[in-house]
mmCIF file of C-alpha atoms in Angstrom:
data_model
loop_
_atom_site.group_PDB
_atom_site.id
_atom_site.type_symbol
_atom_site.label_atom_id
_atom_site.label_comp_id
_atom_site.label_asym_id
_atom_site.label_seq_id
_atom_site.Cartn_x
_atom_site.Cartn_y
_atom_site.Cartn_z
ATOM 1 C CA GLN X 15 -11.931 13.477 0.521
ATOM 2 C CA GLN X 16 -8.562 13.582 2.201
ATOM 3 C CA GLN X 17 -8.058 10.328 4.030
ATOM 4 C CA VAL X 18 -4.785 11.206 5.746
ATOM 5 C CA LYS X 19 -4.417 14.739 7.088
ATOM 6 C CA GLN X 20 -0.893 15.981 7.787
ATOM 7 C CA SER X 21 0.283 19.071 9.627
ATOM 8 C CA PRO X 22 2.046 21.420 9.602
ATOM 9 C CA GLN X 23 2.653 22.182 5.940
ATOM 10 C CA SER X 24 6.076 23.574 6.771
ATOM 11 C CA LEU X 25 8.292 23.556 9.836
ATOM 12 C CA ILE X 26 11.443 25.416 10.789
ATOM 13 C CA VAL X 27 13.517 24.005 13.638
ATOM 14 C CA GLN X 28 16.842 25.014 15.145
ATOM 15 C CA LYS X 29 19.692 22.528 14.964
ATOM 16 C CA GLY X 30 19.511 20.232 17.972
ATOM 17 C CA GLY X 31 15.789 20.810 18.476
ATOM 18 C CA ILE X 32 12.875 18.402 18.194
ATOM 19 C CA SER X 33 10.834 18.283 15.002
ATOM 20 C CA ILE X 34 7.244 17.050 15.353
ATOM 21 C CA ILE X 35 4.937 16.255 12.441
ATOM 22 C CA ASN X 36 1.385 15.090 13.006
ATOM 23 C CA CYS X 37 -1.044 12.987 10.978
ATOM 24 C CA ALA X 38 -4.651 11.971 11.471
ATOM 25 C CA TYR X 39 -6.856 9.464 9.691
ATOM 26 C CA GLU X 40 -10.532 8.536 9.668
ATOM 27 C CA ASN X 41 -10.683 5.080 8.127
ATOM 28 C CA THR X 42 -10.153 2.380 10.758
ATOM 29 C CA ALA X 43 -9.359 -0.103 7.977
ATOM 30 C CA PHE X 44 -5.834 1.334 7.729
ATOM 31 C CA ASP X 45 -3.386 -1.202 9.175
ATOM 32 C CA TYR X 46 0.111 0.061 8.424
ATOM 33 C CA PHE X 47 1.502 3.557 8.860
ATOM 34 C CA PRO X 48 4.852 4.412 7.250
ATOM 35 C CA TRP X 49 6.718 7.701 7.016
ATOM 36 C CA TYR X 50 8.676 8.671 3.931
ATOM 37 C CA GLN X 51 11.466 11.223 3.546
ATOM 38 C CA GLN X 52 12.031 13.054 0.273
ATOM 39 C CA PHE X 53 14.982 15.230 -0.685
ATOM 40 C CA PRO X 54 14.680 17.709 -3.580
ATOM 41 C CA GLY X 55 14.881 16.013 -6.958
ATOM 42 C CA LYS X 56 14.643 12.526 -5.461
ATOM 43 C CA GLY X 57 11.914 9.986 -4.914
ATOM 44 C CA PRO X 58 10.523 9.389 -1.425
ATOM 45 C CA ALA X 59 12.360 6.848 0.724
ATOM 46 C CA LEU X 60 10.921 4.780 3.557
ATOM 47 C CA LEU X 61 12.042 6.202 6.904
ATOM 48 C CA ILE X 62 10.155 4.308 9.595
ATOM 49 C CA ALA X 63 6.811 2.516 9.930
ATOM 50 C CA ILE X 64 4.414 1.283 12.605
ATOM 51 C CA ARG X 65 1.422 -1.020 12.977
ATOM 52 C CA PRO X 66 -1.659 0.018 15.002
ATOM 53 C CA ASP X 67 -1.043 -2.576 17.715
ATOM 54 C CA VAL X 68 2.119 -0.709 18.788
ATOM 55 C CA SER X 69 2.063 2.699 20.501
ATOM 56 C CA GLU X 70 5.621 3.744 19.768
ATOM 57 C CA LYS X 71 8.526 2.770 17.540
ATOM 58 C CA LYS X 72 11.991 4.252 17.689
ATOM 59 C CA GLU X 73 14.813 4.019 15.171
ATOM 60 C CA GLY X 74 17.799 6.168 16.034
ATOM 61 C CA ARG X 75 16.683 9.798 16.257
ATOM 62 C CA PHE X 76 13.308 9.052 14.658
ATOM 63 C CA THR X 77 10.263 7.989 16.685
ATOM 64 C CA ILE X 78 6.685 7.289 15.663
ATOM 65 C CA SER X 79 4.015 7.737 18.314
ATOM 66 C CA PHE X 80 0.662 6.122 17.564
ATOM 67 C CA ASN X 81 -2.678 6.805 19.262
ATOM 68 C CA LYS X 82 -5.196 4.290 17.947
ATOM 69 C CA SER X 83 -8.192 5.657 19.859
ATOM 70 C CA ALA X 84 -7.588 9.186 18.580
ATOM 71 C CA LYS X 85 -6.652 7.907 15.109
ATOM 72 C CA GLN X 86 -3.520 10.008 15.146
ATOM 73 C CA PHE X 87 0.175 9.335 14.696
ATOM 74 C CA SER X 88 3.212 11.550 14.722
ATOM 75 C CA LEU X 89 6.876 11.614 13.771
ATOM 76 C CA HIS X 90 9.409 13.009 16.219
ATOM 77 C CA ILE X 91 12.928 13.824 15.078
ATOM 78 C CA MET X 92 15.235 14.274 18.042
ATOM 79 C CA ASP X 93 18.400 16.384 17.850
ATOM 80 C CA SER X 94 17.372 17.667 14.414
ATOM 81 C CA GLN X 95 20.242 18.271 11.987
ATOM 82 C CA PRO X 96 20.523 20.378 8.805
ATOM 83 C CA GLY X 97 20.808 17.091 6.880
ATOM 84 C CA ASP X 98 17.270 16.252 8.034
ATOM 85 C CA SER X 99 15.940 19.143 5.938
ATOM 86 C CA ALA X 100 13.531 17.438 3.550
ATOM 87 C CA THR X 101 9.855 16.880 2.888
ATOM 88 C CA TYR X 102 8.232 14.242 5.088
ATOM 89 C CA PHE X 103 5.129 12.301 4.153
ATOM 90 C CA CYS X 104 2.993 10.198 6.425
ATOM 91 C CA ALA X 105 1.005 7.406 4.796
ATOM 92 C CA ALA X 106 -1.529 4.728 5.609
ATOM 93 C CA SER X 107 -2.188 1.382 3.979
ATOM 94 C CA ARG X 108 -5.420 -0.573 3.641
ATOM 95 C CA ILE X 109 -7.003 -3.214 1.462
ATOM 96 C CA SER X 110 -8.096 -1.668 -1.818
ATOM 97 C CA PRO X 111 -11.868 -1.164 -2.019
ATOM 98 C CA SER X 112 -11.794 -2.327 -5.623
ATOM 99 C CA GLY X 113 -9.274 -5.149 -5.653
ATOM 100 C CA ALA X 114 -9.576 -8.487 -3.929
ATOM 101 C CA GLY X 115 -6.697 -8.700 -1.489
ATOM 102 C CA SER X 116 -4.711 -5.826 -2.957
ATOM 103 C CA TYR X 117 -3.581 -2.867 -0.894
ATOM 104 C CA GLN X 118 -3.403 0.863 -1.459
ATOM 105 C CA LEU X 119 -1.020 3.296 0.201
ATOM 106 C CA THR X 120 -2.510 6.757 0.792
ATOM 107 C CA PHE X 121 -0.192 9.688 1.495
ATOM 108 C CA GLY X 122 -0.596 12.893 3.445
ATOM 109 C CA LYS X 123 0.194 16.166 1.685
ATOM 110 C CA GLY X 124 3.672 16.453 3.149
ATOM 111 C CA THR X 125 5.613 18.660 5.551
ATOM 112 C CA LYS X 126 8.630 20.623 4.422
ATOM 113 C CA LEU X 127 11.151 20.616 7.263
ATOM 114 C CA SER X 128 13.976 23.112 7.393
ATOM 115 C CA VAL X 129 16.607 22.717 10.105
ATOM 116 C CA ILE X 130 18.645 25.876 10.522
ATOM 117 C CA PRO X 131 22.128 25.939 12.073
ATOM 118 C CA ASN C 12 21.451 -3.312 -8.179
ATOM 119 C CA ALA C 13 19.726 -0.400 -9.921
ATOM 120 C CA GLY C 14 16.435 -0.488 -7.925
ATOM 121 C CA VAL C 15 13.615 1.357 -9.705
ATOM 122 C CA THR C 16 14.586 3.110 -12.947
ATOM 123 C CA GLN C 17 12.368 5.715 -14.549
ATOM 124 C CA THR C 18 12.817 7.224 -17.983
ATOM 125 C CA PRO C 19 12.802 9.903 -19.177
ATOM 126 C CA LYS C 20 13.725 12.261 -16.317
ATOM 127 C CA PHE C 21 12.203 15.275 -18.050
ATOM 128 C CA GLN C 22 9.641 15.614 -20.835
ATOM 129 C CA VAL C 23 7.717 18.422 -22.476
ATOM 130 C CA LEU C 24 4.592 17.510 -24.417
ATOM 131 C CA LYS C 25 2.104 19.458 -26.433
ATOM 132 C CA THR C 26 -1.569 19.157 -25.579
ATOM 133 C CA GLY C 27 -3.045 16.125 -27.297
ATOM 134 C CA GLN C 28 0.218 14.248 -27.733
ATOM 135 C CA SER C 29 0.656 10.777 -26.310
ATOM 136 C CA MET C 30 3.650 9.268 -24.612
ATOM 137 C CA THR C 31 4.785 6.425 -22.378
ATOM 138 C CA LEU C 32 6.647 6.843 -19.115
ATOM 139 C CA GLN C 33 8.889 3.876 -18.512
ATOM 140 C CA CYS C 34 9.469 2.121 -15.191
ATOM 141 C CA ALA C 35 11.660 -0.906 -14.590
ATOM 142 C CA GLN C 36 12.763 -2.651 -11.398
ATOM 143 C CA ASP C 37 15.356 -5.347 -10.916
ATOM 144 C CA MET C 38 14.384 -6.500 -7.426
ATOM 145 C CA ASN C 39 11.806 -9.115 -8.504
ATOM 146 C CA HIS C 40 9.102 -7.127 -6.735
ATOM 147 C CA GLU C 41 5.512 -8.258 -7.230
ATOM 148 C CA TYR C 42 3.881 -4.919 -6.560
ATOM 149 C CA MET C 43 4.359 -1.820 -8.691
ATOM 150 C CA SER C 44 2.519 1.469 -8.709
ATOM 151 C CA TRP C 45 2.458 4.925 -10.252
ATOM 152 C CA TYR C 46 1.966 8.142 -8.282
ATOM 153 C CA ARG C 47 1.799 11.747 -9.322
ATOM 154 C CA GLN C 48 3.111 14.505 -7.082
ATOM 155 C CA ASP C 49 1.725 18.005 -7.303
ATOM 156 C CA PRO C 50 2.596 20.969 -5.046
ATOM 157 C CA GLY C 51 0.548 20.866 -1.861
ATOM 158 C CA MET C 52 -1.210 17.645 -2.911
ATOM 159 C CA GLY C 53 1.176 14.979 -1.720
ATOM 160 C CA LEU C 54 1.408 11.755 -3.736
ATOM 161 C CA ARG C 55 -1.718 10.431 -5.387
ATOM 162 C CA LEU C 56 -2.049 6.885 -6.691
ATOM 163 C CA ILE C 57 -2.781 6.571 -10.407
ATOM 164 C CA HIS C 58 -2.614 2.823 -11.125
ATOM 165 C CA TYR C 59 -1.049 -0.185 -9.527
ATOM 166 C CA SER C 60 -0.263 -3.809 -10.262
ATOM 167 C CA VAL C 61 -0.012 -6.779 -7.916
ATOM 168 C CA GLY C 62 1.718 -8.968 -10.475
ATOM 169 C CA ALA C 63 2.232 -9.596 -14.174
ATOM 170 C CA GLY C 64 -1.078 -9.347 -16.015
ATOM 171 C CA ILE C 65 -2.940 -7.757 -13.078
ATOM 172 C CA THR C 66 -3.594 -4.023 -12.815
ATOM 173 C CA ASP C 67 -6.086 -1.836 -10.991
ATOM 174 C CA GLN C 68 -7.040 1.805 -10.720
ATOM 175 C CA GLY C 69 -5.986 4.113 -7.957
ATOM 176 C CA GLU C 70 -7.281 7.485 -6.859
ATOM 177 C CA VAL C 71 -6.673 9.478 -10.079
ATOM 178 C CA PRO C 72 -6.673 7.047 -13.055
ATOM 179 C CA ASN C 73 -8.422 9.150 -15.716
ATOM 180 C CA GLY C 74 -6.280 9.901 -18.758
ATOM 181 C CA TYR C 75 -3.761 7.158 -17.999
ATOM 182 C CA ASN C 76 -3.371 3.540 -19.056
ATOM 183 C CA VAL C 77 -1.089 0.830 -17.719
ATOM 184 C CA SER C 78 -0.185 -2.753 -18.498
ATOM 185 C CA ARG C 79 2.084 -5.287 -16.816
ATOM 186 C CA SER C 80 3.377 -7.906 -19.215
ATOM 187 C CA THR C 81 6.497 -8.740 -17.171
ATOM 188 C CA THR C 82 7.430 -8.585 -13.496
ATOM 189 C CA GLU C 83 10.128 -6.020 -14.227
ATOM 190 C CA ASP C 84 8.285 -3.390 -16.282
ATOM 191 C CA PHE C 85 5.264 -1.202 -15.577
ATOM 192 C CA PRO C 86 4.852 1.552 -18.199
ATOM 193 C CA LEU C 87 2.400 4.418 -17.809
ATOM 194 C CA ARG C 88 0.726 5.709 -20.958
ATOM 195 C CA LEU C 89 -0.746 9.153 -21.412
ATOM 196 C CA LEU C 90 -3.287 8.828 -24.186
ATOM 197 C CA SER C 91 -3.897 12.498 -24.999
ATOM 198 C CA ALA C 92 -1.872 14.817 -22.801
ATOM 199 C CA ALA C 93 -3.597 17.729 -21.076
ATOM 200 C CA PRO C 94 -2.091 20.648 -19.119
ATOM 201 C CA SER C 95 -3.688 19.175 -15.957
ATOM 202 C CA GLN C 96 -1.292 16.249 -16.317
ATOM 203 C CA THR C 97 1.706 18.494 -15.733
ATOM 204 C CA SER C 98 3.270 16.873 -12.691
ATOM 205 C CA VAL C 99 6.124 14.811 -11.332
ATOM 206 C CA TYR C 100 5.457 11.109 -11.771
ATOM 207 C CA PHE C 101 6.913 8.470 -9.503
ATOM 208 C CA CYS C 102 6.990 4.739 -9.977
ATOM 209 C CA ALA C 103 7.309 2.554 -6.876
ATOM 210 C CA SER C 104 7.701 -1.142 -6.213
ATOM 211 C CA SER C 105 7.591 -3.438 -3.202
ATOM 212 C CA TYR C 106 8.159 -7.090 -2.459
ATOM 213 C CA GLY C 107 4.565 -7.550 -1.369
ATOM 214 C CA HIS C 108 1.471 -5.425 -1.443
ATOM 215 C CA GLY C 109 0.182 -5.926 2.028
ATOM 216 C CA GLY C 110 0.776 -3.758 5.032
ATOM 217 C CA GLY C 111 4.336 -3.890 6.220
ATOM 218 C CA TYR C 112 6.113 -3.762 2.886
ATOM 219 C CA GLY C 113 8.152 -0.645 2.246
ATOM 220 C CA TYR C 114 8.031 0.934 -1.180
ATOM 221 C CA THR C 115 11.119 1.690 -3.277
ATOM 222 C CA PHE C 116 10.586 4.772 -5.404
ATOM 223 C CA GLY C 117 12.254 5.793 -8.629
ATOM 224 C CA SER C 118 13.755 9.258 -9.014
ATOM 225 C CA GLY C 119 10.756 10.564 -10.947
ATOM 226 C CA THR C 120 9.791 11.965 -14.342
ATOM 227 C CA ARG C 121 9.015 15.668 -14.510
ATOM 228 C CA LEU C 122 6.354 16.157 -17.203
ATOM 229 C CA THR C 123 5.207 19.486 -18.570
ATOM 230 C CA VAL C 124 2.238 19.689 -20.927
ATOM 231 C CA VAL C 125 1.956 22.944 -22.865
#
């Protein structure tokens, strides 16, 4: 059972364009939604994150839009650059069903973004 | 400040062999976890720890053991390697384990089981 669904699997965007990656979740117990960026041969790195009581968060060229009623959130990359070419993962955090007070972070399957000059 | 250090970076095992993937962090983080990354599958949680002496299972724990004797170290043991365990393994740590704490990932261990 996939708890966080991410789309598209891959995305090609022209330099200067807007990259949009979407995620959806079912479990309303999720309370924290980060995005991670991963370059080839490296571990993922935290990019930006949002809580469900906020509808939008912007950091530089990166914006998260969050729709609590639809249980969807998305990452927008404005003025996309070749250096943004990477795999992006959305994730969601909730209290672990097995551990008292401990949390689990569940990832989407990732989107490979290619920004072409 | 080294962050999260994983060793080895690459490993080839024969089916049935055992080995330990090492993970160490120098940030005094309470929370540590192990993920495996497979093509098209994203990152799946294997085991995690909320502090020294406390571990719990994640989504795909079978075939793996962990222990947490110190805050700094969180090794992952493969008891009897199987080809299905061929993957890239990532260790991650965070200051806390509640929502709102970003994870710091290591650079990964690429494991091949033949």
